[in-house]
XYZ file of N, CA, C and O in Angstrom:
836
model
N -42.638 91.214 69.912
C -43.402 91.914 70.627
C -44.490 92.306 69.940
O -45.853 92.608 70.722
N -43.882 93.253 69.630
C -45.160 94.482 68.067
C -46.557 93.952 67.868
O -46.986 94.363 67.539
N -45.966 93.087 67.153
C -47.152 92.011 65.915
C -48.561 91.972 66.672
O -49.823 91.824 66.836
N -47.835 91.087 67.910
C -49.192 90.499 68.492
C -49.781 91.781 70.069
O -51.093 91.564 69.731
N -49.946 93.596 69.083
C -50.494 94.028 70.064
C -50.749 95.119 67.979
O -51.602 96.143 68.165
N -50.660 94.150 66.745
C -51.365 94.656 65.727
C -53.246 94.484 66.187
O -53.132 92.986 65.494
N -53.411 95.181 64.809
C -54.525 95.001 65.336
C -55.416 94.089 63.563
O -55.086 94.934 63.201
N -56.418 93.058 63.435
C -56.690 92.683 62.093
C -57.446 93.304 61.740
O -58.830 93.446 60.626
N -58.721 94.754 62.935
C -59.909 94.275 62.883
C -60.301 95.043 61.028
O -61.367 95.144 60.496
N -59.260 96.406 60.882
C -58.944 97.040 60.280
C -59.329 97.031 58.743
O -59.940 96.798 57.653
N -58.104 95.095 58.719
C -58.171 94.156 57.673
C -59.313 93.879 56.922
O -59.687 93.922 56.315
N -59.516 93.577 58.659
C -61.273 92.558 58.129
C -62.050 93.728 57.394
O -62.816 93.427 56.765
N -62.517 94.850 58.113
C -63.235 95.384 57.795
C -63.219 96.208 55.688
O -64.292 96.112 55.270
N -62.064 96.529 55.610
C -61.757 96.880 54.070
C -62.563 95.766 53.125
O -62.872 95.786 51.549
N -62.060 93.906 54.050
C -62.292 92.967 52.677
C -63.406 92.869 53.334
O -64.190 92.502 52.079
N -64.248 93.431 54.027
C -65.960 92.606 54.564
C -66.270 93.533 53.574
O -67.434 94.218 52.670
N -66.429 95.576 53.655
C -66.690 96.203 52.863
C -66.277 96.129 51.104
O -66.903 96.111 49.883
N -65.222 95.141 50.324
C -64.962 94.862 48.765
C -65.959 93.606 48.871
O -66.339 94.122 47.470
N -66.667 93.108 49.884
C -67.461 91.983 49.128
C -68.750 92.084 48.565
O -68.992 92.125 48.778
N -68.638 93.598 50.748
C -70.447 94.176 49.732
C -70.343 94.857 48.571
O -71.048 95.066 48.273
N -68.808 95.683 48.489
C -68.962 96.290 46.696
C -69.938 95.066 45.619
O -69.536 95.783 44.137
N -68.745 94.715 45.598
C -68.390 93.552 44.958
C -69.488 93.369 44.452
O -70.217 92.709 43.223
N -70.923 92.427 45.576
C -72.451 91.453 45.604
C -73.172 93.108 45.223
O -74.337 93.012 44.307
N -72.527 94.168 45.032
C -73.796 94.824 44.688
C -73.608 95.184 43.474
O -74.411 95.505 42.636
N -72.325 95.871 43.258
C -72.012 95.958 41.279
C -72.973 94.112 40.643
O -73.181 94.874 39.612
N -72.173 93.512 41.305
C -72.646 91.897 40.830
C -75.158 92.362 40.353
O -75.237 92.254 39.466
N -75.656 92.913 41.894
C -76.757 93.025 41.893
C -77.479 93.704 40.815
O -78.227 93.453 40.277
N -76.560 94.574 40.865
C -77.180 96.246 39.690
C -76.805 95.913 38.618
O -77.350 96.219 37.392
N -75.818 94.615 38.029
C -75.471 94.580 36.911
C -76.414 93.621 36.053
O -77.040 93.825 35.359
N -77.269 92.576 37.164
C -78.458 91.658 36.973
C -79.279 91.850 36.956
O -80.107 92.448 35.582
N -80.050 93.532 37.688
C -80.971 94.456 37.609
C -81.451 95.253 36.601
O -82.032 95.375 35.576
N -80.042 95.257 35.483
C -79.619 95.876 34.706
C -79.880 95.058 33.221
O -80.696 96.046 32.480
N -78.906 93.725 32.706
C -79.345 93.297 31.509
C -80.712 92.157 32.025
O -80.301 92.019 31.008
N -81.026 91.570 33.060
C -82.190 90.772 33.327
C -83.641 91.254 32.562
O -83.859 90.658 31.630
N -83.999 92.775 32.217
C -84.735 92.627 31.566
C -85.092 93.034 29.960
O -85.947 92.327 29.697
N -83.332 93.560 30.022
C -83.315 93.377 28.422
C -83.126 92.246 28.284
O -83.598 92.304 26.614
N -83.196 91.730 28.611
C -82.827 90.053 28.274
C -83.907 89.125 27.706
O -84.433 88.844 27.147
N -85.117 89.456 28.879
C -87.262 89.491 28.856
C -87.317 90.260 27.542
O -88.143 88.870 27.597
N -86.790 91.030 27.588
C -87.302 91.553 26.446
C -87.565 91.182 24.871
O -87.862 91.441 24.075
N -86.371 90.421 24.747
C -85.635 90.309 23.511
C -86.504 88.396 23.718
O -86.657 88.511 22.445
N -86.428 88.477 24.595
C -86.711 86.785 24.764
C -88.635 86.586 24.088
O -88.077 86.072 23.203
N -89.496 87.956 23.991
C -90.164 87.247 24.023
C -90.975 89.425 23.376
O -92.755 89.657 22.869
N -89.784 89.272 22.286
C -90.140 90.454 21.488
C -90.374 89.997 20.267
O -90.569 88.285 19.813
N -91.725 90.383 19.641
C -92.191 89.892 18.996
C -91.888 89.894 17.408
O -91.771 91.427 16.515
N -90.933 89.604 16.873
C -90.743 89.864 15.774
C -91.787 90.190 13.905
O -92.520 88.731 13.971
N -91.578 91.506 13.802
C -92.757 91.328 13.004
C -92.103 92.785 11.422
O -92.758 93.651 12.548
N -92.598 92.235 10.494
C -91.855 93.551 9.579
C -93.262 94.643 9.313
O -93.127 95.508 9.324
N -94.541 93.901 9.552
C -95.642 93.530 9.294
C -96.553 93.295 9.164
O -96.728 91.762 9.905
N -97.904 93.699 9.877
C -98.745 93.239 10.068
C -100.219 93.558 8.752
O -100.504 94.531 9.199
N -101.218 92.279 8.726
C -101.724 92.855 7.837
C -103.279 91.697 8.933
O -102.706 90.555 9.478
N -103.988 92.902 8.962
C -105.839 92.788 9.595
C -107.036 92.246 8.984
O -107.434 93.026 8.359
N -106.704 91.392 9.548
C -108.679 90.411 8.183
C -109.916 91.678 9.996
O -109.806 90.196 10.299
N -110.592 91.766 9.323
C -112.292 92.264 9.971
C -113.518 91.990 10.137
O -113.472 92.459 9.254
N -114.789 91.327 9.888
C -116.184 90.889 10.147
C -116.706 91.314 10.983
O -116.106 91.061 12.044
N -118.074 91.960 11.264
C -118.867 92.004 12.054
C -119.041 90.652 13.165
O -118.361 89.299 12.647
N -118.514 91.133 14.331
C -118.475 90.164 15.524
C -119.455 89.092 15.669
O -118.951 88.433 16.545
N -120.361 89.689 15.643
C -121.530 88.906 16.192
C -122.007 87.932 15.018
O -122.779 86.877 14.829
N -121.365 88.339 13.497
C -121.364 87.062 12.902
C -121.160 85.529 12.837
O -119.916 85.635 13.303
N -121.439 84.664 11.851
C -121.431 83.260 11.765
C -120.305 82.720 10.753
O -120.002 81.874 10.074
N -120.442 84.586 10.264
C -120.595 83.461 8.510
C -118.021 83.154 7.944
O -118.325 84.203 9.383
N -117.928 82.820 7.398
C -116.989 82.690 7.702
C -116.357 83.258 6.955
O -115.943 82.601 5.080
N -114.543 84.599 7.171
C -114.208 84.877 5.238
C -112.877 84.633 6.049
O -112.009 84.116 7.181
N -111.898 84.588 5.217
C -111.180 84.038 4.814
C -109.259 85.125 4.450
O -110.196 85.695 3.279
N -108.505 84.971 5.005
C -107.408 85.956 4.618
C -107.056 85.357 4.058
O -105.831 84.780 4.015
N -106.373 86.028 2.805
C -104.921 85.443 1.494
C -104.002 86.935 1.421
O -103.916 88.162 1.699
N -102.726 86.212 1.253
C -102.007 86.635 1.223
C -100.873 86.057 0.131
O -100.401 85.218 0.364
N -100.467 86.661 -0.286
C -99.608 86.361 -2.273
C -98.040 87.148 -1.417
O -98.529 88.540 -1.682
N -97.261 86.131 -1.354
C -95.964 87.292 -1.394
C -94.737 87.873 -2.946
O -95.295 86.860 -3.493
N -93.723 88.553 -3.212
C -93.620 88.837 -4.105
C -92.584 87.112 -4.764
O -92.561 86.860 -6.364
N -92.602 86.539 -4.200
C -92.466 85.082 -4.970
C -92.945 83.835 -4.796
O -92.880 83.574 -5.589
N -94.641 84.693 -4.941
C -96.262 83.316 -5.414
C -96.574 82.422 -4.885
O -97.428 82.495 -4.891
N -95.320 82.909 -3.237
C -96.834 81.993 -2.774
C -97.634 82.239 -1.658
O -97.361 83.875 -1.876
N -98.606 82.081 -1.433
C -99.348 82.552 -0.524
C -99.815 81.687 0.254
O -100.053 80.823 0.619
N -100.279 82.767 1.421
C -100.445 81.926 2.674
C -102.695 82.377 2.606
O -103.178 83.345 2.720
N -102.742 81.357 3.883
C -104.318 81.469 4.723
C -104.136 80.582 4.894
O -103.276 79.158 5.486
N -105.712 79.727 4.718
C -105.617 79.315 6.290
C -105.010 77.588 5.715
O -105.233 76.700 6.926
N -105.250 77.129 4.723
C -104.143 76.166 5.107
C -102.766 75.409 4.533
O -102.523 74.421 4.140
N -102.385 76.697 4.315
C -100.708 77.494 4.844
C -100.556 78.113 5.988
O -100.199 78.516 5.506
N -100.100 78.365 7.628
C -101.266 78.935 8.498
C -99.474 79.665 7.857
O -99.511 81.086 9.312
N -98.221 78.721 7.655
C -96.554 79.422 7.320
C -96.646 79.388 6.579
O -95.786 77.922 6.179
N -95.967 80.226 6.599
C -95.068 79.742 4.672
C -94.127 81.135 3.819
O -94.564 82.332 4.788
N -93.564 80.707 3.587
C -91.748 81.575 3.470
C -91.892 83.190 4.168
O -92.349 83.733 3.320
N -91.713 82.887 5.512
C -91.822 83.603 6.555
C -93.502 84.694 6.697
O -92.827 85.582 7.853
N -93.911 84.193 6.273
C -95.097 84.931 6.303
C -95.790 83.253 7.673
O -95.571 82.463 7.418
N -97.028 84.132 8.647
C -97.100 83.495 9.463
C -99.087 83.727 9.944
O -99.213 85.094 10.213
N -100.300 83.006 9.644
C -101.789 83.247 10.134
C -101.550 82.781 11.885
O -101.572 82.095 11.180
N -101.639 83.726 12.599
C -102.319 83.072 13.207
C -103.681 82.520 14.069
O -103.304 82.555 15.113
N -104.697 82.665 13.156
C -105.608 81.582 13.155
C -106.390 81.938 11.794
O -107.161 83.002 11.533
N -107.271 80.679 11.844
C -108.655 81.271 10.930
C -109.636 80.366 12.174
O -110.638 80.172 12.559
N -109.965 81.836 11.785
C -111.504 82.314 12.308
C -112.854 81.641 11.035
O -112.550 82.748 10.273
N -112.993 80.960 12.670
C -115.000 80.528 11.650
C -116.051 81.535 11.758
O -117.407 81.040 11.480
N -115.580 82.990 11.979
C -117.075 83.574 13.330
C -117.166 82.853 14.688
O -116.323 82.283 14.962
N -118.374 83.403 14.790
C -118.308 82.810 15.955
C -118.409 81.791 16.417
O -117.941 81.320 17.544
N -119.228 80.725 15.186
C -118.469 78.699 15.445
C -116.909 78.176 16.124
O -116.954 77.858 17.898
N -115.706 78.992 16.541
C -114.708 78.139 16.905
C -114.401 80.098 18.349
O -113.087 80.385 18.749
N -115.162 80.922 18.229
C -115.271 82.174 19.745
C -116.413 81.457 19.995
O -116.228 81.981 20.812
N -116.526 80.513 20.929
C -117.937 80.055 22.048
C -116.667 78.845 23.126
O -116.303 78.185 21.869
N -116.834 79.082 23.853
C -115.960 78.290 25.387
C -116.621 77.746 25.949
O -117.625 78.097 26.502
N -116.937 75.828 27.008
C -116.643 75.972 27.359
C -116.187 76.054 27.878
O -114.647 75.239 28.268
N -117.199 77.222 30.171
C -115.236 77.107 30.899
C -115.727 75.230 31.784
O -116.963 75.403 31.195
N -114.889 75.805 32.596
C -114.630 74.215 33.869
C -116.461 74.784 34.562
O -115.990 72.841 34.483
N -116.682 75.284 34.851
C -117.878 75.566 35.778
C -119.414 75.276 34.862
O -120.216 74.738 35.338
N -119.003 74.580 33.580
C -120.665 74.653 32.091
C -120.905 75.568 31.415
O -121.493 75.682 30.259
N -120.089 77.143 32.349
C -121.067 77.945 30.995
C -119.895 78.620 29.582
O -119.832 77.701 30.213
N -120.926 78.801 29.261
C -120.253 78.731 27.532
C -120.176 81.012 27.360
O -120.730 81.292 28.058
N -118.932 80.926 27.538
C -118.257 82.386 26.797
C -117.846 82.559 25.835
O -117.430 81.916 24.993
N -118.510 83.320 24.235
C -118.413 84.123 23.863
C -117.610 84.663 23.414
O -118.148 85.741 24.077
N -116.000 84.852 22.424
C -115.434 85.620 22.877
C -116.162 86.817 21.028
O -115.770 86.282 19.596
N -117.215 87.606 21.325
C -117.097 88.742 20.029
C -115.733 88.835 18.848
O -115.464 90.589 19.222
N -115.624 89.081 19.065
C -113.913 89.116 17.331
C -113.590 87.763 16.909
O -114.183 87.149 16.972
N -114.389 88.675 15.383
C -114.235 88.130 14.308
C -112.700 88.053 13.447
O -112.844 89.390 13.237
N -111.732 87.537 13.198
C -110.826 88.578 13.183
C -109.544 87.389 12.825
O -109.251 86.675 13.596
N -108.456 87.505 10.916
C -106.888 87.242 11.166
C -106.828 87.976 10.292
O -106.694 89.373 10.448
N -105.373 87.784 11.602
C -104.144 88.263 11.749
C -103.155 88.321 10.916
O -102.123 86.553 11.448
N -101.977 88.084 9.992
C -101.572 87.576 9.100
C -99.696 88.541 9.594
O -100.225 90.444 10.232
N -98.852 87.549 10.891
C -97.397 88.741 10.304
C -96.383 88.653 9.274
O -95.864 87.666 8.792
N -96.145 89.407 9.111
C -94.956 89.034 6.944
C -93.084 89.204 8.875
O -92.439 90.605 8.723
N -91.761 88.923 8.125
C -91.343 87.799 9.290
C -89.955 88.992 8.981
O -89.069 87.498 8.899
N -90.439 89.167 7.961
C -88.884 89.536 6.973
C -88.776 90.783 6.030
O -89.593 90.990 5.718
N -87.914 90.309 5.196
C -88.953 91.850 4.590
C -87.826 91.371 2.773
O -86.645 90.469 2.801
N -89.223 90.941 2.107
C -88.714 90.885 0.592
C -88.633 91.980 -0.654
O -90.469 92.000 -0.556
N -87.863 91.850 -1.015
C -88.156 92.825 -2.181
C -89.410 92.550 -2.812
O -89.559 91.018 -4.084
N -90.263 92.980 -3.381
C -91.634 92.943 -4.773
C -92.714 94.137 -4.025
O -92.729 93.998 -3.514
N -93.746 93.257 -4.787
C -95.528 93.454 -4.627
C -96.592 92.603 -3.716
O -95.687 91.277 -3.766
N -96.706 92.789 -2.477
C -97.332 91.675 -2.196
C -98.600 92.105 -1.173
O -99.622 92.942 -2.302
N -99.948 91.256 -2.051
C -101.495 91.287 -2.164
C -102.143 90.479 -1.837
O -101.765 88.986 -0.682
N -103.207 91.611 -0.984
C -103.811 91.321 0.240
C -105.385 90.930 -0.301
O -105.815 91.818 -1.074
N -106.095 89.353 -0.200
C -107.126 89.378 -0.052
C -107.531 88.900 0.731
O -106.682 88.592 1.287
N -109.259 89.067 0.565
C -110.150 88.709 1.658
C -111.111 87.070 0.655
O -112.051 88.112 -0.620
N -112.005 86.276 1.483
C -111.984 85.675 0.016
C -113.904 85.386 1.671
O -113.233 84.542 2.339
N -114.967 85.550 0.744
C -116.301 84.259 0.955
C -116.441 83.067 1.794
O -116.868 82.878 0.227
N -115.710 82.666 2.647
C -115.926 80.982 2.000
C -117.158 80.502 2.411
O -117.486 79.566 2.100
N -118.003 81.046 3.837
C -118.833 79.905 3.787
C -119.775 81.274 4.595
O -119.908 82.773 5.619
N -121.805 80.826 3.884
C -122.614 82.379 4.804
C -123.280 80.845 5.863
O -124.590 81.570 6.165
N -122.821 80.398 6.655
C -123.281 79.654 6.850
C -124.227 79.691 8.363
O -125.517 79.709 8.346
N -124.903 81.114 8.556
C -125.603 81.969 9.609
C -127.279 82.053 8.188
O -128.061 82.654 8.920
N -126.621 82.258 6.716
C -127.564 83.069 5.878
C -128.330 81.743 5.434
O -128.607 82.914 4.244
N -127.949 80.415 5.532
C -129.138 80.138 5.154
C -130.242 80.345 4.804
O -130.797 79.960 5.778
N -130.693 79.828 3.549
C -132.384 80.564 3.503
C -132.823 81.759 3.666
O -133.815 81.655 3.659
N -131.627 82.030 3.187
C -132.524 83.614 4.337
C -131.899 83.744 3.056
O -131.093 84.276 2.761
N -132.258 85.914 3.092
C -132.168 86.798 1.891
C -131.081 87.047 2.502
O -129.875 87.725 3.279
N -129.945 86.837 1.747
C -128.417 87.563 0.818
C -128.770 89.179 1.888
O -129.055 89.679 1.063
N -127.565 89.593 3.022
C -126.957 90.234 3.222
C -125.625 91.328 3.205
O -124.935 90.228 3.578
N -124.849 92.801 2.695
C -123.748 92.694 2.536
C -123.058 92.479 4.473
O -123.588 92.651 5.245
N -121.811 92.011 3.613
C -120.641 91.802 4.736
C -120.215 93.026 4.674
O -119.216 92.716 3.393
N -119.359 93.579 5.392
C -119.049 94.715 5.031
C -117.535 94.356 6.053
O -117.794 93.608 7.092
N -115.990 94.137 5.513
C -115.053 93.482 5.944
C -114.026 93.960 5.659
O -113.695 95.178 4.553
N -113.102 94.965 6.282
C -112.710 95.834 6.628
C -110.943 94.980 6.929
O -110.415 93.096 7.683
N -110.147 95.252 6.429
C -108.584 95.125 6.039
C -107.616 96.314 6.695
O -106.900 96.868 6.030
N -106.464 96.003 7.631
C -105.370 96.678 7.850
C -103.890 96.519 7.349
O -103.722 94.869 7.794
N -103.087 97.685 6.764
C -102.253 96.475 6.832
C -100.618 98.403 7.495
O -101.255 99.135 7.156
N -99.912 97.447 8.117
C -99.074 98.264 8.929
C -98.132 97.749 8.593
O -97.657 96.831 8.753
N -97.149 98.445 9.288
C -95.188 98.309 8.708
C -95.163 98.781 10.460
O -95.830 99.971 11.448
N -93.993 97.845 10.873
C -93.946 97.595 12.709
C -93.106 98.076 13.016
O -92.484 99.815 13.800
N -91.904 98.461 11.714
C -90.332 98.895 11.852
C -89.794 99.734 11.036
O -88.648 98.594 10.542
N -89.862 101.220 10.631
C -90.222 102.192 11.560
C -92.181 101.945 11.559
O -92.464 101.733 10.587
N -93.074 102.590 12.724
C -94.488 102.187 12.469
C -95.030 102.844 11.279
O -95.019 104.177 11.149
N -95.732 102.211 10.627
C -96.730 102.958 9.556
C -97.842 102.290 8.675
O -98.315 101.225 8.572
N -98.741 103.161 8.832
C -99.913 103.159 8.294
C -100.153 102.742 6.365
O -99.995 103.462 5.471
N -99.979 102.135 6.575
C -99.910 101.246 4.980
C -101.571 100.969 3.695
O -101.320 102.561 3.016
N -102.372 100.312 4.635
C -103.522 100.699 4.130
C -104.448 99.943 5.468
O -104.851 99.177 6.093
N -105.676 100.769 5.044
C -107.158 100.833 5.682
C -107.756 100.974 5.406
O -108.071 101.614 3.973
N -108.447 100.318 4.633
C -109.929 100.222 3.550
C -111.009 98.792 3.647
O -110.291 97.940 4.401
N -112.602 99.261 3.725
C -112.576 97.950 3.890
C -114.022 97.669 2.339
O -114.030 98.822 1.700
N -114.888 96.538 2.421
C -115.514 96.247 1.381
C -116.922 95.221 1.183
O -116.446 94.519 2.638
N -117.526 95.891 0.250
C -119.067 94.732 1.249
C -118.679 93.242 0.684
O -118.353 92.486 -1.296
N -119.371 92.159 1.020
C -119.087 90.912 0.571
C -120.455 90.479 0.519
O -121.426 89.969 1.683
N -121.511 89.982 -0.236
C -122.705 89.756 -1.048
C -123.138 87.724 -0.418
O -123.659 87.964 -0.583
N -122.121 87.066 -1.307
C -121.940 85.919 -1.732
C -121.395 84.811 -1.279
O -119.826 85.438 -0.615
N -121.317 83.755 -1.119
C -121.195 82.701 -0.188
C -120.118 82.665 -1.576
O -120.570 83.257 -2.949
N -118.195 82.684 -1.854
C -117.177 82.956 -2.983
C -117.286 83.756 -3.305
O -115.660 84.063 -4.344
N -117.598 85.474 -2.952
C -116.722 86.429 -3.356
C -116.139 86.407 -3.426
O -115.125 86.143 -1.635
N -114.876 86.463 -3.647
C -113.289 87.345 -3.284
C -112.908 89.201 -3.670
O -113.219 89.183 -5.411
N -112.362 89.568 -2.991
C -112.144 90.985 -3.363
C -110.545 91.428 -3.065
O -109.631 90.421 -2.478
N -109.569 91.739 -4.366
C -108.208 92.233 -3.280
C -108.818 93.641 -3.400
O -108.855 94.201 -3.639
N -107.526 93.757 -2.017
C -108.141 94.599 -0.994
C -107.052 96.211 -1.857
O -106.449 97.570 -1.269
N -105.287 95.237 -1.548
C -104.396 96.210 -1.927
C -103.596 95.509 -2.216
O -103.277 94.189 -1.870
N -102.101 96.268 -2.662
C -101.330 95.102 -3.542
C -100.046 96.904 -3.229
O -99.824 97.782 -3.927
N -98.941 95.657 -2.347
C -98.453 96.940 -2.585
C -96.747 96.761 -1.967
O -96.658 94.825 -2.120
N -95.467 97.270 -2.004
C -94.257 97.235 -2.396
C -93.393 96.961 -2.035
O -93.490 98.975 -2.153
N -93.376 96.915 -1.542
C -91.663 96.623 -0.232
C -90.197 96.746 -1.372
O -89.967 96.105 -2.105
N -90.116 97.333 -0.257
C -88.457 97.952 -1.959
C -87.119 96.734 -0.465
O -87.264 96.659 -0.179
N -86.320 97.585 -1.057
C -85.834 96.618 -1.079
C -84.349 96.777 0.457
O -84.046 96.517 1.583
N -84.338 97.473 1.002
C -84.625 98.294 2.436
C -85.363 97.971 2.675
O -85.022 99.023 4.299
N -87.047 97.746 2.347
C -87.750 98.079 3.843
C -88.704 98.283 3.492
O -90.305 98.412 3.924
N -88.492 99.918 2.658
C -89.737 101.480 2.298
C -90.769 100.635 2.183
O -90.342 99.968 0.333
N -91.620 101.038 1.918
C -93.008 100.341 0.421
C -93.007 101.707 0.978
O -93.190 102.717 0.302
N -93.490 101.724 -1.191
C -93.778 101.865 -2.521
C -94.852 102.802 -1.877
O -95.704 102.015 -1.381
N -95.267 103.692 -1.590
C -96.742 105.332 -1.176
C -97.743 104.948 -2.803
O -98.262 105.255 -2.699
N -97.320 104.378 -4.016
C -98.055 104.069 -4.864
C -98.958 102.308 -5.050
O -98.460 101.535 -5.520
N -99.689 102.778 -3.526
C -100.448 101.559 -3.682
C -101.203 101.138 -5.207
O -101.387 101.978 -5.875
N -101.189 99.895 -5.928
C -102.142 99.205 -6.438
C -103.554 98.589 -6.105
O -103.356 98.129 -4.843
N -104.457 98.510 -7.214
C -105.008 97.773 -6.665
C -106.594 96.660 -7.416
O -107.146 96.085 -7.312
N -105.418 96.291 -8.818
C -105.847 95.711 -9.876
C -106.312 94.312 -9.244
O -105.472 93.828 -8.773
N -107.532 93.571 -9.672
C -108.294 92.590 -9.269
C -107.186 91.411 -10.191
O -107.084 91.433 -10.754
N -106.946 90.655 -8.379
C -106.492 89.173 -8.690
C -106.553 88.289 -7.564
O -106.796 88.815 -6.397
N -107.167 87.166 -8.987
C -108.090 86.306 -7.484
C -106.933 85.168 -7.068
O -105.809 84.263 -7.575
N -106.332 84.679 -5.874
C -105.806 83.487 -5.319
C -106.820 82.022 -4.791
O -106.237 82.157 -4.664
N -108.182 83.241 -4.688
C -108.984 81.660 -4.587
C -109.044 79.927 -5.400
O -109.195 81.069 -6.367
N -107.677 78.709 -5.064
C -107.855 78.413 -5.572
C -106.540 78.621 -7.128
O -106.428 77.473 -8.007
N -105.723 79.021 -7.017
C -104.595 79.373 -7.796
C -103.477 80.086 -6.635
O -102.462 80.357 -7.103
N -103.663 79.333 -5.740
C -102.516 78.993 -4.810
C -102.397 77.472 -4.548
O -102.217 76.794 -3.263
N -101.416 76.768 -5.397
C -100.383 75.622 -5.231
C -99.506 75.257 -4.126
O -99.721 76.102 -3.249
N -99.886 74.410 -2.850
C -99.319 74.171 -2.190
C -97.807 74.074 -2.499
O -96.723 73.858 -3.048
N -97.474 75.171 -1.640
C -94.901 74.708 -1.026
C -94.515 74.380 -0.335
O -96.208 75.205 1.310
N -93.792 74.618 -0.054
C -93.487 73.701 1.333
C -92.040 75.639 1.795
O -92.295 75.913 1.151
N -92.168 75.895 3.018
C -92.820 77.094 3.986
C -90.923 76.429 4.003
O -90.564 76.133 4.148
N -90.937 78.149 3.999
C -88.991 77.993 3.880
C -88.533 78.669 5.323
O -87.460 78.608 5.953
N -89.267 78.238 5.764
C -89.105 79.672 7.126
C -89.018 78.148 8.055
O -89.292 76.701 8.773
């Protein structure tokens, strides 16, 4: 007879609170874990970044060349090579102009090529630039074009090299820097600047990536 007067409200309250607590912990875990997951999804994997830039208003075409310790050369005809990636073959203003949906024309005044090295390869890397085309200078007196190269170590961050050179005519090729990567991924402080021709000496290889 006593059981009929026993209330189950307290038990239901406890059960409800347990469910609410579990749901809260689940949501909290999702909030804490999800951003890290997305961060990894979009994380840019790179050990080194090499940037080539020249006059943003110029139509001249400058090409970036990077040779790794295996002798493989990254350039516009081989934009993915042995762990190295070239983001764009910038032709000067010629491929920086876009037609919008409304018919208007937009020109992005940036002349830049960027290469990423996405792994540690022990040995020497060589960074060159080549004056491929003087498109806007035909029939005119040549004027030196200043070209800038920057080399960065990403993790940990370190400026390896920043420098510029003048290019006077179509066909000019300059070696900007030669840097050596050690087995542990660190870069030897002794940079080298001995010239080496890469254009025309860059055989096509199968990418290992």
